[in-house]
Amino acid sequence: MFFEGKLTIDPSQLTKIDRVKPTKVFKKMFYYMTLGNVTDKQERETFTSLSILQQLNAVLRANKITNIIQLAHDDINFYLDHEGKEDDLKEAMDTYDIRIDESMATHFEKILMVLEYLDDDFKYLLKIHINRVHKVGEYPIEVEVCGYLKDFSSSDEEDELMKKKMEEVMQSQETYDAYTFKQEKRFTAFLEALKMDITKYLHVDDVTIDVKTKMIVPQEKETSKRGTVYGGAPSTGGEVYYGFGDYVFYSMLWSSMCHSHHMTVKDTHFENENGESLGFKEEVDTSSDYFDAEAENTENIFDGTMSGNSEDNNSFFSDWFDFDSTGGDSDSSWSSCSSCSSCSSCSSCSSCGGD
């Protein structure tokens, strides 16, 4: 189990609405039929990368978040920490300030910042996405936060102690519920503190917070062993970010431990070891063999309950004629539809013009 939070931020900046030629096949057809009067729309923020990074720097420092892992500008790494340096946010910002020129600062598409922070309860991974160009109605800045439970961090030599601590939490349903409730409140409090300083330093129009409790249910049984790279964990290019391995490992064992102790899990989003969504359950009994790390060929408890399926299908059909949304497909991709194995529903099929 771990927690995932997302803050979406709309800074008080001037925004330019661009009308752009549609990219989807059917939208293109209407575009030409209407002599260009039917177009998609997108928002283009007028802030520069330097100005917004300076404001975010103030937010991070106010919350004592000064360990940065990565700073990338349009997929170009200006800073990437492979050594676990401490208090290197200023170093990364200075490097970026020196290397960036006015043109790059003004005409960028996206900025990514990845940071870490440790308090009494969690090892946090923060990913800040800054998108200067985005769909109308979407917020230009997103902060994704993963909180891994500090109580269960362990090295190879400490794994047995970690499992003993997990067993103490799972000695009864009451102790399990009390522990998860307490930790969710503390994780949410961390996000609320971030929100407060974001409002203070960024002069925002709006900030939203979303919190999820998440559990990994490995589909390949051997992935519960130490050393496995969890796809949804803080990783890049198949490599876990420096310093997170000992904090992520317990989450690969959590579902199996819940199974062994017959826990009932509530309001939880489930993922496989690759970070892919399995679904959401308001309540589920982990006594099911599905959560047993030793069981093979178990019945999938998420069949027919994958979150978001109906919404995805609806958005696919409505987007054909929704000229205020931005598509992402081209004529060349349309021609490959006949060989697409996903076309039974099309909601996940980019070749068919779906989102």
Coordinates of C-alpha atoms in Angstrom, one line a residue:
M1 CA 0.0 0.0 0.0
F2 CA 1.0 3.5 -0.7
F3 CA -0.7 6.9 -1.3
E4 CA -0.9 8.9 -4.5
G5 CA -1.9 12.5 -4.6
K6 CA -2.3 15.0 -7.4
L7 CA -2.5 18.7 -7.2
T8 CA -3.7 20.6 -10.4
I9 CA -2.8 24.2 -10.6
D10 CA -4.1 27.1 -12.7
P11 CA -1.8 30.1 -12.2
S12 CA -3.1 33.6 -12.6
Q13 CA -1.4 34.3 -15.9
L14 CA -2.7 35.6 -19.2
T15 CA -3.7 32.7 -21.5
K16 CA -3.9 32.7 -25.2
I17 CA -6.5 30.5 -26.9
D18 CA -5.2 29.2 -30.2
R19 CA -7.4 27.8 -33.0
V20 CA -5.5 24.9 -34.6
K21 CA -6.2 22.7 -37.6
P22 CA -7.8 19.4 -36.4
T23 CA -5.7 16.2 -36.6
K24 CA -8.4 13.6 -36.4
V25 CA -9.6 12.2 -39.8
F26 CA -13.3 13.1 -39.4
K27 CA -12.5 16.5 -38.0
K28 CA -10.2 17.2 -40.9
M29 CA -13.0 16.4 -43.3
F30 CA -15.3 18.9 -41.6
Y31 CA -12.5 21.4 -41.5
Y32 CA -12.2 21.4 -45.3
M33 CA -15.9 21.2 -45.8
T34 CA -16.4 24.4 -43.7
L35 CA -13.4 26.2 -45.3
G36 CA -11.5 26.2 -42.0
N37 CA -14.3 27.5 -39.8
V38 CA -14.3 24.3 -37.6
T39 CA -11.1 24.0 -35.6
D40 CA -9.8 22.5 -32.4
K41 CA -8.7 24.8 -29.6
Q42 CA -5.8 24.8 -27.2
E43 CA -4.5 27.0 -24.4
R44 CA -1.1 28.5 -24.5
E45 CA 0.2 29.9 -21.3
T46 CA 2.2 33.1 -21.5
F47 CA 4.5 32.5 -18.5
T48 CA 8.2 31.7 -19.2
S49 CA 9.9 28.6 -17.8
L50 CA 12.2 30.7 -15.7
S51 CA 9.4 32.7 -14.1
I52 CA 7.3 29.7 -13.2
L53 CA 10.3 27.7 -11.9
Q54 CA 11.3 30.6 -9.7
Q55 CA 7.8 30.6 -8.1
L56 CA 7.8 26.8 -7.7
N57 CA 11.2 27.0 -6.1
A58 CA 9.8 29.3 -3.4
V59 CA 7.0 26.8 -2.8
L60 CA 9.4 23.9 -2.5
R61 CA 11.8 25.7 -0.2
A62 CA 9.0 26.8 2.1
N63 CA 8.2 23.1 2.6
K64 CA 11.9 22.2 3.0
I65 CA 11.8 20.1 -0.3
T66 CA 15.3 20.8 -1.5
N67 CA 16.5 17.4 -2.9
I68 CA 15.9 17.3 -6.6
I69 CA 16.4 14.2 -8.8
Q70 CA 15.6 15.5 -12.3
L71 CA 15.0 18.7 -14.1
A72 CA 14.1 18.3 -17.8
H73 CA 13.1 20.9 -20.4
D74 CA 11.3 19.4 -23.5
D75 CA 12.8 16.0 -22.7
I76 CA 16.4 17.5 -22.4
N77 CA 17.8 16.8 -19.0
F78 CA 19.4 19.8 -17.5
Y79 CA 20.0 18.0 -14.2
L80 CA 19.8 14.3 -13.3
D81 CA 21.0 13.0 -9.9
H82 CA 22.5 9.5 -10.0
E83 CA 24.2 9.8 -6.6
G84 CA 21.6 10.9 -4.2
K85 CA 23.0 14.4 -3.5
E86 CA 21.5 16.3 -0.6
D87 CA 20.1 19.8 -0.8
D88 CA 20.8 20.2 -4.6
L89 CA 17.8 22.1 -5.7
K90 CA 19.7 25.4 -5.9
E91 CA 22.5 23.6 -7.9
A92 CA 19.9 22.4 -10.4
M93 CA 18.2 25.8 -10.7
D94 CA 21.5 27.6 -11.2
T95 CA 22.5 25.1 -13.9
Y96 CA 19.2 25.6 -15.7
D97 CA 19.4 29.4 -15.3
I98 CA 22.9 29.5 -16.8
R99 CA 22.2 27.2 -19.8
I100 CA 18.7 28.4 -20.8
D101 CA 18.3 31.3 -23.3
E102 CA 15.4 33.6 -23.8
S103 CA 14.0 31.7 -26.8
M104 CA 14.0 28.3 -24.9
A105 CA 12.4 29.9 -21.8
T106 CA 9.6 31.4 -23.9
H107 CA 8.8 28.7 -26.4
F108 CA 9.1 25.5 -24.5
E109 CA 6.4 22.9 -24.5
K110 CA 6.9 21.1 -21.1
I111 CA 9.1 21.1 -18.0
L112 CA 9.5 18.2 -15.7
M113 CA 10.8 18.4 -12.1
V114 CA 11.3 15.3 -10.0
L115 CA 12.0 15.7 -6.3
E116 CA 12.2 13.7 -3.1
Y117 CA 11.4 14.4 0.5
L118 CA 11.5 12.5 3.7
D119 CA 9.5 13.2 6.9
D120 CA 8.5 11.2 10.0
D121 CA 5.9 9.1 8.1
F122 CA 6.7 9.0 4.3
K123 CA 9.3 9.0 1.6
Y124 CA 7.8 11.2 -1.0
L125 CA 8.4 11.4 -4.7
L126 CA 7.1 14.5 -6.4
K127 CA 6.8 14.9 -10.1
I128 CA 5.9 18.4 -11.3
H129 CA 4.6 18.7 -14.9
I130 CA 4.5 22.2 -16.4
N131 CA 2.7 22.2 -19.8
R132 CA 2.7 25.5 -21.5
V133 CA 0.4 24.2 -24.2
H134 CA -2.6 22.1 -23.1
K135 CA -6.2 21.4 -23.9
V136 CA -8.8 24.0 -23.0
G137 CA -10.1 23.3 -19.5
E138 CA -6.9 21.4 -18.4
Y139 CA -4.6 22.9 -15.9
P140 CA -1.1 23.8 -17.0
I141 CA 0.7 22.5 -13.8
E142 CA 0.3 19.1 -12.2
V143 CA 2.1 17.9 -9.1
E144 CA 2.0 14.1 -8.7
V145 CA 3.0 12.9 -5.2
C146 CA 3.7 9.3 -4.2
G147 CA 4.0 8.6 -0.5
Y148 CA 5.8 5.4 0.6
L149 CA 5.4 4.3 4.2
K150 CA 8.6 5.0 6.1
D151 CA 7.6 2.4 8.7
F152 CA 8.4 -0.4 6.3
S153 CA 11.6 0.7 4.6
S154 CA 14.2 -2.0 4.8
S155 CA 17.5 -3.3 3.4
D156 CA 18.1 -6.9 2.6
E157 CA 19.2 -7.5 6.2
E158 CA 16.1 -5.9 7.6
D159 CA 13.4 -7.6 5.6
E160 CA 12.3 -9.9 8.4
L161 CA 11.9 -6.9 10.7
M162 CA 9.9 -5.1 8.0
K163 CA 7.5 -8.1 7.7
K164 CA 7.1 -8.3 11.5
K165 CA 6.1 -4.6 11.5
M166 CA 3.5 -5.3 8.8
E167 CA 2.1 -8.2 10.8
E168 CA 1.6 -5.9 13.8
V169 CA -0.4 -3.6 11.6
M170 CA -2.5 -6.6 10.3
Q171 CA -3.0 -8.3 13.6
S172 CA -6.7 -7.4 13.4
Q173 CA -9.1 -5.5 11.1
E174 CA -9.3 -2.8 13.6
T175 CA -5.6 -2.2 13.8
Y176 CA -5.3 -2.2 10.0
D177 CA -8.1 0.2 9.5
A178 CA -6.8 2.6 12.2
Y179 CA -3.3 2.5 10.7
T180 CA -4.4 3.2 7.1
F181 CA -6.8 6.0 8.2
K182 CA -4.1 7.7 10.3
Q183 CA -1.5 7.5 7.4
E184 CA -3.9 8.8 4.8
K185 CA -4.7 11.8 7.0
R186 CA -1.0 12.6 7.4
F187 CA -0.4 12.2 3.7
T188 CA -3.4 14.5 2.9
A189 CA -2.0 17.1 5.4
F190 CA 1.3 17.1 3.5
L191 CA -0.6 17.9 0.3
E192 CA -2.7 20.6 2.0
A193 CA 0.5 22.3 3.2
L194 CA 1.8 22.3 -0.4
K195 CA -1.5 23.7 -1.6
M196 CA -1.3 26.6 0.9
D197 CA 2.1 27.7 -0.2
I198 CA 1.2 27.2 -3.9
T199 CA -1.7 29.6 -3.3
K200 CA 0.7 32.0 -1.6
Y201 CA 3.6 32.0 -4.1
L202 CA 2.0 31.3 -7.4
H203 CA -1.1 33.6 -7.2
V204 CA -3.3 30.9 -8.5
D205 CA -6.8 30.9 -9.8
D206 CA -7.5 27.4 -8.5
V207 CA -5.8 24.4 -6.9
T208 CA -7.4 21.0 -6.7
I209 CA -6.3 18.0 -4.6
D210 CA -7.1 14.3 -5.3
V211 CA -5.8 11.5 -3.0
K212 CA -5.9 7.8 -3.7
T213 CA -5.0 4.8 -1.6
K214 CA -3.2 2.3 -3.9
M215 CA -2.2 -1.3 -3.7
I216 CA 0.1 -3.4 -6.0
V217 CA -1.1 -6.9 -6.9
P218 CA 1.8 -8.5 -8.8
Q219 CA 0.5 -10.6 -11.8
E220 CA 3.9 -12.3 -12.2
K221 CA 4.5 -14.0 -8.9
E222 CA 8.3 -13.7 -8.9
T223 CA 8.0 -9.9 -9.0
S224 CA 7.4 -9.9 -5.3
K225 CA 11.1 -10.5 -4.8
R226 CA 13.5 -7.7 -3.9
G227 CA 15.2 -6.0 -6.8
T228 CA 12.1 -5.9 -9.0
V229 CA 11.5 -2.6 -10.7
Y230 CA 7.8 -1.6 -10.1
G231 CA 6.6 0.2 -13.3
G232 CA 4.4 2.6 -11.4
A233 CA 7.1 3.5 -8.8
P234 CA 9.6 6.3 -9.2
S235 CA 11.6 4.9 -12.1
T236 CA 13.0 6.2 -15.3
G237 CA 14.2 4.1 -18.2
G238 CA 13.7 0.9 -16.1
E239 CA 15.9 2.2 -13.3
V240 CA 14.4 3.0 -9.8
Y241 CA 15.4 6.5 -8.8
Y242 CA 18.3 6.5 -6.4
G243 CA 17.3 6.0 -2.8
F244 CA 13.8 4.6 -3.3
G245 CA 14.4 0.9 -3.6
D246 CA 14.2 0.2 0.1
Y247 CA 11.0 2.2 0.4
V248 CA 9.2 0.6 -2.6
F249 CA 9.9 -3.1 -1.8
Y250 CA 7.3 -3.5 1.0
S251 CA 4.5 -2.4 -1.4
M252 CA 5.2 -5.4 -3.6
L253 CA 4.5 -7.7 -0.6
W254 CA 1.5 -5.8 0.9
S255 CA -1.3 -7.5 -1.0
S256 CA 0.0 -11.0 -0.2
M257 CA 0.4 -10.1 3.5
C258 CA -3.2 -8.8 3.5
H259 CA -4.2 -12.1 2.0
S260 CA -2.4 -14.1 4.7
H261 CA -4.1 -12.0 7.5
H262 CA -7.6 -12.0 5.8
M263 CA -7.8 -8.2 5.7
T264 CA -10.7 -6.4 4.1
V265 CA -9.5 -3.4 2.1
K266 CA -11.6 -0.4 1.4
D267 CA -11.7 2.4 -1.1
T268 CA -8.5 1.3 -2.9
H269 CA -7.1 1.6 -6.4
F270 CA -5.2 -1.6 -7.5
E271 CA -2.3 -1.8 -9.9
N272 CA -0.1 -4.5 -11.3
E273 CA 3.7 -4.5 -11.0
N274 CA 4.0 -2.4 -14.2
G275 CA 1.9 0.4 -12.7
E276 CA -1.1 -0.4 -14.9
S277 CA -4.5 0.0 -13.4
L278 CA -6.4 -3.1 -12.4
G279 CA -9.5 -1.3 -11.1
F280 CA -11.0 0.3 -8.0
K281 CA -12.9 -1.5 -5.2
E282 CA -14.9 0.2 -2.5
E283 CA -14.4 -3.0 -0.4
V284 CA -12.7 -6.3 -1.2
D285 CA -11.9 -9.3 0.9
T286 CA -8.2 -10.1 0.3
S287 CA -8.8 -13.7 1.4
S288 CA -9.5 -14.3 -2.3
D289 CA -6.8 -16.4 -4.0
Y290 CA -6.3 -13.4 -6.4
F291 CA -4.2 -11.8 -3.7
D292 CA -2.2 -15.0 -2.9
A293 CA 1.4 -14.7 -4.1
E294 CA 1.7 -18.5 -4.4
A295 CA -1.6 -19.2 -6.3
E296 CA -1.6 -19.5 -10.0
N297 CA -4.4 -19.1 -12.6
T298 CA -6.7 -17.3 -10.1
E299 CA -10.0 -15.7 -11.1
N300 CA -9.6 -12.0 -11.9
I301 CA -11.8 -10.1 -9.4
F302 CA -11.7 -7.0 -11.6
D303 CA -13.3 -8.5 -14.7
G304 CA -16.0 -6.1 -15.8
T305 CA -15.1 -3.6 -13.1
M306 CA -12.2 -1.7 -14.7
S307 CA -12.6 1.9 -13.7
G308 CA -13.4 4.3 -16.5
N309 CA -14.4 1.9 -19.3
S310 CA -17.8 3.4 -20.0
E311 CA -16.4 6.9 -19.8
D312 CA -13.7 6.1 -22.3
N313 CA -16.2 4.7 -24.8
N314 CA -18.4 7.7 -24.5
S315 CA -15.6 10.1 -25.0
F316 CA -14.5 8.3 -28.1
F317 CA -17.8 8.7 -29.9
S318 CA -18.4 12.3 -28.7
D319 CA -14.9 13.4 -29.7
W320 CA -15.6 12.6 -33.3
F321 CA -17.9 15.7 -33.5
D322 CA -16.5 17.7 -30.5
F323 CA -14.6 20.4 -32.2
D324 CA -13.5 22.1 -29.0
S325 CA -11.3 19.1 -28.1
T326 CA -7.8 18.4 -29.4
G327 CA -7.2 15.2 -31.2
G328 CA -3.9 13.4 -31.8
D329 CA -4.3 11.2 -34.8
S330 CA -3.2 11.5 -38.4
D331 CA -4.3 10.2 -41.8
S332 CA -1.4 7.7 -41.9
S333 CA -2.5 6.1 -38.6
W334 CA -6.0 5.6 -39.9
S335 CA -4.8 3.3 -42.6
S336 CA -3.4 0.8 -40.0
C337 CA -6.8 0.1 -38.4
S338 CA -7.4 -3.2 -40.1
S339 CA -4.4 -4.7 -38.3
C340 CA -5.3 -3.3 -34.9
S341 CA -6.0 -5.9 -32.2
S342 CA -7.7 -3.4 -29.9
C343 CA -10.5 -2.5 -32.3
S344 CA -13.2 -4.4 -30.5
S345 CA -13.9 -1.4 -28.4
C346 CA -11.8 1.3 -30.1
S347 CA -11.6 3.4 -26.9
S348 CA -7.9 2.6 -26.5
C349 CA -7.1 2.4 -30.2
S350 CA -5.2 5.4 -31.5
S351 CA -5.3 4.0 -35.0
C352 CA -9.1 4.5 -35.1
G353 CA -9.0 8.1 -34.0
G354 CA -9.8 7.4 -30.4
D355 CA -8.2 9.3 -27.6

